[in-house]
């Protein structure tokens, strides 16, 4: 048997890129001599992030369709034909044994050309509401790895395997104590901490909410660890104090989670999977500005199992203080939410996805 060759595609956002890299890392652990090639969309973040992770990547001239008539939309058919031809050439040259798609524009042309060349394909869908690329590819895929129940709404039931989403390995077992975490961030170990997560770039509406509620948190004797995102750090760093820590980005998420008593977060697939593992009470504020409103669907899946609280952006002004106060006043509710969200954790997701890929090698 010659060395295995794996071709992977997933991009546009970290939510597609990170799972693809995690899957490649686990395949590399099992097959150290294997060859890997990523395919992404030119000018998207995967062209930077994948080489940083140590893998080669080729770019396709592809983008999504805008919701209104634009020059980009008029260019779409040309981009699609160009990407399909380039993807066919890449597949022909690389001769992969398996193709893996984690969503995003580029995975469409790549996996379409792979399956038409007889290469078995595996899809990984992170969200509870499937993305358009994976829905289009599902008919020809061998296996579709998902993180939520009820995905037969989108995919053939016989192809679905519930594996969960790949999670950063440093979070699988959070050993750090609250004392260590408090020392790292300059927090008071005896005070309760609210951790705010709006994603690496930040979330404008969450930041506006937190700025407005700082006095409210102070009156409740709480301290705030606030990841406002690099786009907003200049605007909000003026609020830094003994009880409010304002960070553009948190490099030590293990310590951030260890410090938290309650977490306020967006509901992207990666964040939800991590927070299940962490097992702390969470208030999700889904972004309404994402495809098919999938963050709301992700959060609803947890709310349905009494594992989280969800507030929509348009409810924040009227509802936030009442819902937050009710949560903080009840140890029983905090314990119930933490216990139920922990039950939904799938810490071995990456290994289970790779198990499905390995089956296709045989």
Short mmCIF file of C-alpha atoms in Angstrom, two decimals:
data_model
loop_
_atom_site.label_atom_id
_atom_site.label_comp_id
_atom_site.label_asym_id
_atom_site.label_seq_id
_atom_site.Cartn_x
_atom_site.Cartn_y
_atom_site.Cartn_z
CA UNK A 1 0.00 0.00 0.00
CA UNK A 2 1.42 3.41 -0.93
CA UNK A 3 1.10 6.28 1.55
CA UNK A 4 -2.44 7.46 2.22
CA UNK A 5 -3.40 10.83 0.75
CA UNK A 6 -6.15 12.94 2.34
CA UNK A 7 -7.66 16.04 0.76
CA UNK A 8 -9.65 18.39 2.99
CA UNK A 9 -11.71 21.49 2.43
CA UNK A 10 -13.46 23.79 4.85
CA UNK A 11 -13.27 27.53 5.18
CA UNK A 12 -14.65 31.03 5.15
CA UNK A 13 -14.88 31.05 8.95
CA UNK A 14 -12.98 29.51 11.84
CA UNK A 15 -16.02 27.31 12.45
CA UNK A 16 -15.25 25.44 9.21
CA UNK A 17 -11.43 25.68 9.29
CA UNK A 18 -10.79 24.49 12.84
CA UNK A 19 -12.67 21.15 12.46
CA UNK A 20 -10.80 20.41 9.21
CA UNK A 21 -7.42 21.04 10.87
CA UNK A 22 -8.41 18.95 13.92
CA UNK A 23 -9.41 16.04 11.65
CA UNK A 24 -6.12 16.31 9.73
CA UNK A 25 -4.14 16.33 13.00
CA UNK A 26 -5.84 13.13 14.20
CA UNK A 27 -5.30 11.42 10.82
CA UNK A 28 -1.64 12.48 10.96
CA UNK A 29 -1.34 11.01 14.46
CA UNK A 30 -2.62 7.66 13.18
CA UNK A 31 -0.81 7.77 9.81
CA UNK A 32 2.44 9.74 10.29
CA UNK A 33 3.51 9.10 6.67
CA UNK A 34 0.23 10.27 5.12
CA UNK A 35 0.10 13.22 2.72
CA UNK A 36 -2.35 16.07 3.24
CA UNK A 37 -3.66 18.79 0.97
CA UNK A 38 -6.20 21.46 1.89
CA UNK A 39 -8.28 23.35 -0.68
CA UNK A 40 -9.77 26.72 0.25
CA UNK A 41 -11.24 29.88 -1.25
CA UNK A 42 -8.70 32.46 -2.39
CA UNK A 43 -8.62 35.57 -0.15
CA UNK A 44 -10.40 33.78 2.72
CA UNK A 45 -8.94 33.18 6.18
CA UNK A 46 -8.11 29.52 5.52
CA UNK A 47 -5.31 30.63 3.15
CA UNK A 48 -3.54 32.01 6.24
CA UNK A 49 -4.74 29.70 9.03
CA UNK A 50 -4.07 26.34 7.36
CA UNK A 51 -0.36 27.02 6.60
CA UNK A 52 -0.03 28.27 10.20
CA UNK A 53 -1.23 24.80 11.27
CA UNK A 54 1.49 23.21 9.13
CA UNK A 55 -0.45 22.08 6.05
CA UNK A 56 -0.27 22.93 2.35
CA UNK A 57 -3.31 24.65 0.83
CA UNK A 58 -4.41 25.51 -2.71
CA UNK A 59 -6.95 28.26 -3.38
CA UNK A 60 -10.01 28.27 -5.65
CA UNK A 61 -11.60 31.38 -7.17
CA UNK A 62 -14.96 30.91 -5.44
CA UNK A 63 -17.32 32.88 -3.20
CA UNK A 64 -20.90 32.69 -2.03
CA UNK A 65 -23.97 34.24 -3.59
CA UNK A 66 -24.95 37.63 -2.14
CA UNK A 67 -28.55 38.14 -1.07
CA UNK A 68 -28.97 41.16 -3.38
CA UNK A 69 -28.02 41.65 -7.03
CA UNK A 70 -24.35 42.58 -7.19
CA UNK A 71 -21.44 42.32 -9.60
CA UNK A 72 -20.18 39.44 -7.43
CA UNK A 73 -23.39 37.51 -8.13
CA UNK A 74 -23.03 38.06 -11.87
CA UNK A 75 -19.50 36.64 -11.60
CA UNK A 76 -20.66 33.55 -9.67
CA UNK A 77 -21.25 31.22 -12.67
CA UNK A 78 -17.79 32.05 -14.02
CA UNK A 79 -16.19 31.50 -10.61
CA UNK A 80 -18.02 28.18 -10.19
CA UNK A 81 -16.90 26.84 -13.60
CA UNK A 82 -13.32 28.00 -12.93
CA UNK A 83 -13.34 26.35 -9.47
CA UNK A 84 -14.76 23.07 -10.75
CA UNK A 85 -12.07 22.87 -13.45
CA UNK A 86 -9.31 23.74 -10.97
CA UNK A 87 -10.68 21.28 -8.38
CA UNK A 88 -10.75 18.49 -11.02
CA UNK A 89 -7.10 19.22 -11.85
CA UNK A 90 -6.12 19.18 -8.14
CA UNK A 91 -7.91 15.86 -7.52
CA UNK A 92 -6.36 14.30 -10.63
CA UNK A 93 -2.84 15.35 -9.59
CA UNK A 94 -3.10 14.56 -5.86
CA UNK A 95 -5.06 11.27 -6.20
CA UNK A 96 -6.60 11.30 -2.69
CA UNK A 97 -7.83 8.14 -1.00
CA UNK A 98 -10.55 10.09 0.86
CA UNK A 99 -11.94 13.65 0.54
CA UNK A 100 -13.24 15.42 3.66
CA UNK A 101 -15.46 18.52 3.63
CA UNK A 102 -16.33 20.63 6.67
CA UNK A 103 -18.44 23.28 4.93
CA UNK A 104 -17.70 26.59 3.24
CA UNK A 105 -17.73 27.65 -0.41
CA UNK A 106 -14.58 25.84 -1.58
CA UNK A 107 -15.65 22.42 -0.31
CA UNK A 108 -18.48 22.37 -2.89
CA UNK A 109 -16.40 22.24 -6.09
CA UNK A 110 -13.67 20.13 -4.46
CA UNK A 111 -15.93 17.36 -3.14
CA UNK A 112 -18.09 17.38 -6.28
CA UNK A 113 -14.99 16.70 -8.39
CA UNK A 114 -13.63 14.16 -5.88
CA UNK A 115 -16.81 12.07 -5.88
CA UNK A 116 -17.09 12.26 -9.68
CA UNK A 117 -13.54 10.81 -9.79
CA UNK A 118 -14.58 7.89 -7.56
CA UNK A 119 -13.01 9.25 -4.34
CA UNK A 120 -15.08 8.43 -1.20
CA UNK A 121 -16.25 11.60 0.57
CA UNK A 122 -17.00 12.36 4.22
CA UNK A 123 -18.86 15.50 5.31
CA UNK A 124 -18.75 17.08 8.76
CA UNK A 125 -21.66 19.39 9.64
CA UNK A 126 -21.11 21.50 12.74
CA UNK A 127 -24.50 23.17 13.13
CA UNK A 128 -28.01 22.03 14.00
CA UNK A 129 -29.23 23.71 10.79
CA UNK A 130 -27.17 22.31 7.90
CA UNK A 131 -25.20 24.62 5.61
CA UNK A 132 -26.11 24.88 1.94
CA UNK A 133 -22.82 23.37 0.68
CA UNK A 134 -23.18 20.21 2.78
CA UNK A 135 -26.85 19.87 1.81
CA UNK A 136 -25.90 19.98 -1.88
CA UNK A 137 -23.11 17.42 -1.41
CA UNK A 138 -25.00 15.00 0.87
CA UNK A 139 -26.43 12.79 -1.90
CA UNK A 140 -23.01 11.52 -3.01
CA UNK A 141 -21.22 11.46 0.37
CA UNK A 142 -20.42 8.11 1.99
CA UNK A 143 -20.81 9.39 5.57
CA UNK A 144 -22.06 12.61 7.17
CA UNK A 145 -20.78 13.31 10.68
CA UNK A 146 -23.10 15.56 12.72
CA UNK A 147 -23.26 17.10 16.18
CA UNK A 148 -27.03 17.28 16.77
CA UNK A 149 -30.06 15.00 16.75
CA UNK A 150 -32.72 15.42 14.08
CA UNK A 151 -30.33 15.95 11.14
CA UNK A 152 -32.31 13.57 8.94
CA UNK A 153 -34.29 16.74 8.06
CA UNK A 154 -31.31 17.63 5.85
CA UNK A 155 -29.43 14.42 5.07
CA UNK A 156 -30.18 10.77 4.16
CA UNK A 157 -30.70 9.01 7.50
CA UNK A 158 -28.55 5.99 6.61
CA UNK A 159 -25.47 8.20 6.04
CA UNK A 160 -25.64 10.13 9.33
CA UNK A 161 -23.27 9.40 12.21
CA UNK A 162 -23.58 11.49 15.37
CA UNK A 163 -20.01 12.23 16.41
CA UNK A 164 -20.07 15.77 17.83
CA UNK A 165 -17.77 18.62 16.77
CA UNK A 166 -13.97 18.62 17.07
CA UNK A 167 -12.85 20.54 20.18
CA UNK A 168 -9.51 22.10 21.10
CA UNK A 169 -7.48 19.43 22.86
CA UNK A 170 -6.46 21.79 25.69
CA UNK A 171 -10.11 22.01 26.76
CA UNK A 172 -10.89 18.31 26.96
CA UNK A 173 -9.92 18.29 30.62
CA UNK A 174 -9.86 21.67 32.36
CA UNK A 175 -7.62 20.99 35.34
CA UNK A 176 -6.81 24.58 36.29
CA UNK A 177 -8.34 25.81 39.52
CA UNK A 178 -10.27 29.02 39.91
CA UNK A 179 -7.41 30.31 42.09
CA UNK A 180 -4.85 29.90 39.29
CA UNK A 181 -7.25 31.46 36.78
CA UNK A 182 -7.95 34.47 39.02
CA UNK A 183 -4.21 35.08 39.46
CA UNK A 184 -3.64 34.88 35.68
CA UNK A 185 -6.31 37.47 34.84
CA UNK A 186 -5.87 39.64 37.95
CA UNK A 187 -9.29 38.75 39.35
CA UNK A 188 -10.49 38.33 42.95
CA UNK A 189 -10.84 34.60 43.64
CA UNK A 190 -13.60 35.26 46.21
CA UNK A 191 -15.88 37.12 43.76
CA UNK A 192 -18.17 35.53 41.19
CA UNK A 193 -17.03 36.05 37.60
CA UNK A 194 -19.06 36.62 34.41
CA UNK A 195 -17.19 35.56 31.26
CA UNK A 196 -18.24 37.35 28.05
CA UNK A 197 -17.44 35.71 24.69
CA UNK A 198 -18.33 37.39 21.41
CA UNK A 199 -15.87 35.53 19.18
CA UNK A 200 -12.32 36.48 18.14
CA UNK A 201 -13.48 39.50 16.13
CA UNK A 202 -16.08 40.48 18.72
CA UNK A 203 -19.85 41.01 18.64
CA UNK A 204 -21.09 44.61 18.53
CA UNK A 205 -24.49 43.97 20.12
CA UNK A 206 -23.03 41.93 23.01
CA UNK A 207 -20.39 44.60 23.63
CA UNK A 208 -23.07 47.32 23.69
CA UNK A 209 -25.04 45.24 26.21
CA UNK A 210 -22.06 44.67 28.51
CA UNK A 211 -21.07 48.34 28.47
CA UNK A 212 -24.63 49.28 29.42
CA UNK A 213 -24.79 46.64 32.20
CA UNK A 214 -21.39 47.20 33.89
CA UNK A 215 -23.00 49.20 36.72
CA UNK A 216 -25.65 46.47 37.10
CA UNK A 217 -22.93 43.79 37.42
CA UNK A 218 -21.07 45.97 39.93
CA UNK A 219 -24.17 46.32 42.14
CA UNK A 220 -24.45 42.52 42.21
CA UNK A 221 -20.84 42.25 43.42
CA UNK A 222 -19.72 40.54 40.22
CA UNK A 223 -16.48 40.87 38.28
CA UNK A 224 -16.35 40.71 34.48
CA UNK A 225 -13.87 38.98 32.18
CA UNK A 226 -14.81 40.54 28.84
CA UNK A 227 -13.44 39.34 25.52
CA UNK A 228 -14.65 42.21 23.35
CA UNK A 229 -12.80 41.18 20.15
CA UNK A 230 -9.96 42.86 18.31
CA UNK A 231 -12.33 45.05 16.25
CA UNK A 232 -13.69 46.69 19.42
CA UNK A 233 -10.80 46.71 21.91
CA UNK A 234 -9.87 50.36 21.34
CA UNK A 235 -13.49 51.37 21.97
CA UNK A 236 -14.00 49.42 25.21
CA UNK A 237 -10.59 49.22 26.93
CA UNK A 238 -11.46 52.44 28.83
CA UNK A 239 -13.68 50.27 31.08
CA UNK A 240 -10.71 48.26 32.42
CA UNK A 241 -10.66 48.25 36.25
CA UNK A 242 -10.03 45.98 39.24
CA UNK A 243 -13.37 44.25 38.59
CA UNK A 244 -13.61 44.56 34.79
CA UNK A 245 -10.94 42.97 32.59
CA UNK A 246 -11.26 43.95 28.91
CA UNK A 247 -9.36 41.77 26.42
CA UNK A 248 -9.20 41.80 22.62
CA UNK A 249 -8.54 38.07 22.58
CA UNK A 250 -8.10 35.33 25.20
CA UNK A 251 -5.19 32.99 24.51
CA UNK A 252 -5.78 30.83 27.60
CA UNK A 253 -9.38 29.75 27.19
CA UNK A 254 -8.81 26.90 29.66
CA UNK A 255 -8.10 29.49 32.37
CA UNK A 256 -10.95 31.73 31.24
CA UNK A 257 -13.42 28.86 31.57
CA UNK A 258 -11.94 27.86 34.94
CA UNK A 259 -12.48 31.42 36.22
CA UNK A 260 -16.13 31.64 35.10
CA UNK A 261 -19.23 31.16 37.24
CA UNK A 262 -21.58 32.11 34.40
CA UNK A 263 -20.87 32.62 30.69
CA UNK A 264 -22.50 34.90 28.12
CA UNK A 265 -21.70 33.77 24.57
CA UNK A 266 -22.60 33.68 20.91
CA UNK A 267 -23.91 30.29 19.74
CA UNK A 268 -21.57 29.26 16.93
CA UNK A 269 -21.10 25.50 16.63
CA UNK A 270 -17.54 25.52 18.00
CA UNK A 271 -18.46 27.66 20.99
CA UNK A 272 -21.47 25.48 21.82
CA UNK A 273 -19.39 22.29 21.68
CA UNK A 274 -16.72 23.79 23.95
CA UNK A 275 -19.28 25.09 26.43
CA UNK A 276 -20.91 21.65 26.69
CA UNK A 277 -17.54 20.32 27.77
CA UNK A 278 -16.99 23.15 30.26
CA UNK A 279 -20.30 22.47 32.03
CA UNK A 280 -21.04 25.97 33.38
CA UNK A 281 -24.34 27.89 33.18
CA UNK A 282 -24.55 29.75 29.85
CA UNK A 283 -26.70 32.54 28.43
CA UNK A 284 -26.55 32.33 24.64
CA UNK A 285 -27.11 35.47 22.56
CA UNK A 286 -27.16 34.08 18.98
CA UNK A 287 -25.98 36.22 16.09
CA UNK A 288 -28.95 36.92 13.79
CA UNK A 289 -26.54 37.78 10.93
CA UNK A 290 -25.54 34.24 9.94
CA UNK A 291 -26.75 31.85 7.23
CA UNK A 292 -30.17 30.31 7.95
CA UNK A 293 -30.04 31.83 11.46
CA UNK A 294 -28.13 28.69 12.47
CA UNK A 295 -26.87 30.11 15.80
CA UNK A 296 -30.45 30.44 17.04
CA UNK A 297 -31.08 26.82 16.02
CA UNK A 298 -27.90 25.71 17.86
CA UNK A 299 -28.98 27.48 21.05
CA UNK A 300 -32.56 26.20 20.83
CA UNK A 301 -31.26 22.62 20.74
CA UNK A 302 -29.73 23.19 24.21
CA UNK A 303 -32.65 25.20 25.60
CA UNK A 304 -34.95 22.30 24.65
CA UNK A 305 -32.93 20.06 27.00
CA UNK A 306 -32.88 22.59 29.86
CA UNK A 307 -29.15 23.02 29.28
CA UNK A 308 -28.90 26.77 28.60
CA UNK A 309 -30.72 30.09 28.52
CA UNK A 310 -31.20 31.94 25.22
CA UNK A 311 -31.91 35.62 24.68
CA UNK A 312 -32.35 37.06 21.20
CA UNK A 313 -30.70 40.39 20.45
CA UNK A 314 -34.08 42.14 20.19
CA UNK A 315 -35.00 40.90 23.71
CA UNK A 316 -31.89 42.18 25.50
CA UNK A 317 -33.09 45.62 26.57
CA UNK A 318 -36.35 44.31 28.02
CA UNK A 319 -35.29 40.91 29.35
CA UNK A 320 -31.57 40.74 30.16
CA UNK A 321 -31.48 42.08 33.73
CA UNK A 322 -34.48 40.03 34.88
CA UNK A 323 -33.26 36.77 33.33
CA UNK A 324 -29.68 37.29 34.54
CA UNK A 325 -30.78 38.17 38.10
CA UNK A 326 -33.03 35.10 38.28
CA UNK A 327 -30.09 32.91 37.24
CA UNK A 328 -27.63 34.43 39.74
CA UNK A 329 -30.12 34.22 42.64
CA UNK A 330 -30.68 30.48 42.16
CA UNK A 331 -27.84 28.03 42.83
CA UNK A 332 -30.28 25.27 41.86
CA UNK A 333 -30.82 26.71 38.36
CA UNK A 334 -27.07 27.24 37.91
CA UNK A 335 -26.35 23.64 38.92
CA UNK A 336 -29.12 22.27 36.69
CA UNK A 337 -27.91 24.18 33.61
CA UNK A 338 -24.30 23.17 34.24
CA UNK A 339 -25.22 19.54 34.75
CA UNK A 340 -27.48 19.34 31.67
CA UNK A 341 -25.10 21.08 29.27
CA UNK A 342 -22.28 18.78 30.42
CA UNK A 343 -24.42 15.76 29.48
CA UNK A 344 -24.38 16.99 25.86
CA UNK A 345 -20.57 17.05 25.61
CA UNK A 346 -18.89 14.79 23.06
CA UNK A 347 -15.17 15.08 23.89
CA UNK A 348 -14.01 12.32 21.54
CA UNK A 349 -15.67 13.82 18.44
CA UNK A 350 -12.48 14.12 16.37
CA UNK A 351 -11.53 10.49 17.03
CA UNK A 352 -15.02 9.29 16.07
CA UNK A 353 -14.99 11.30 12.82
CA UNK A 354 -11.59 9.85 11.92
CA UNK A 355 -12.88 6.33 12.74
CA UNK A 356 -15.49 6.86 9.98
CA UNK A 357 -12.80 8.03 7.54
CA UNK A 358 -10.59 5.04 8.36
CA UNK A 359 -13.46 2.65 7.55
CA UNK A 360 -13.43 4.01 3.98
CA UNK A 361 -9.72 3.23 3.60
CA UNK A 362 -10.57 -0.44 4.05
#
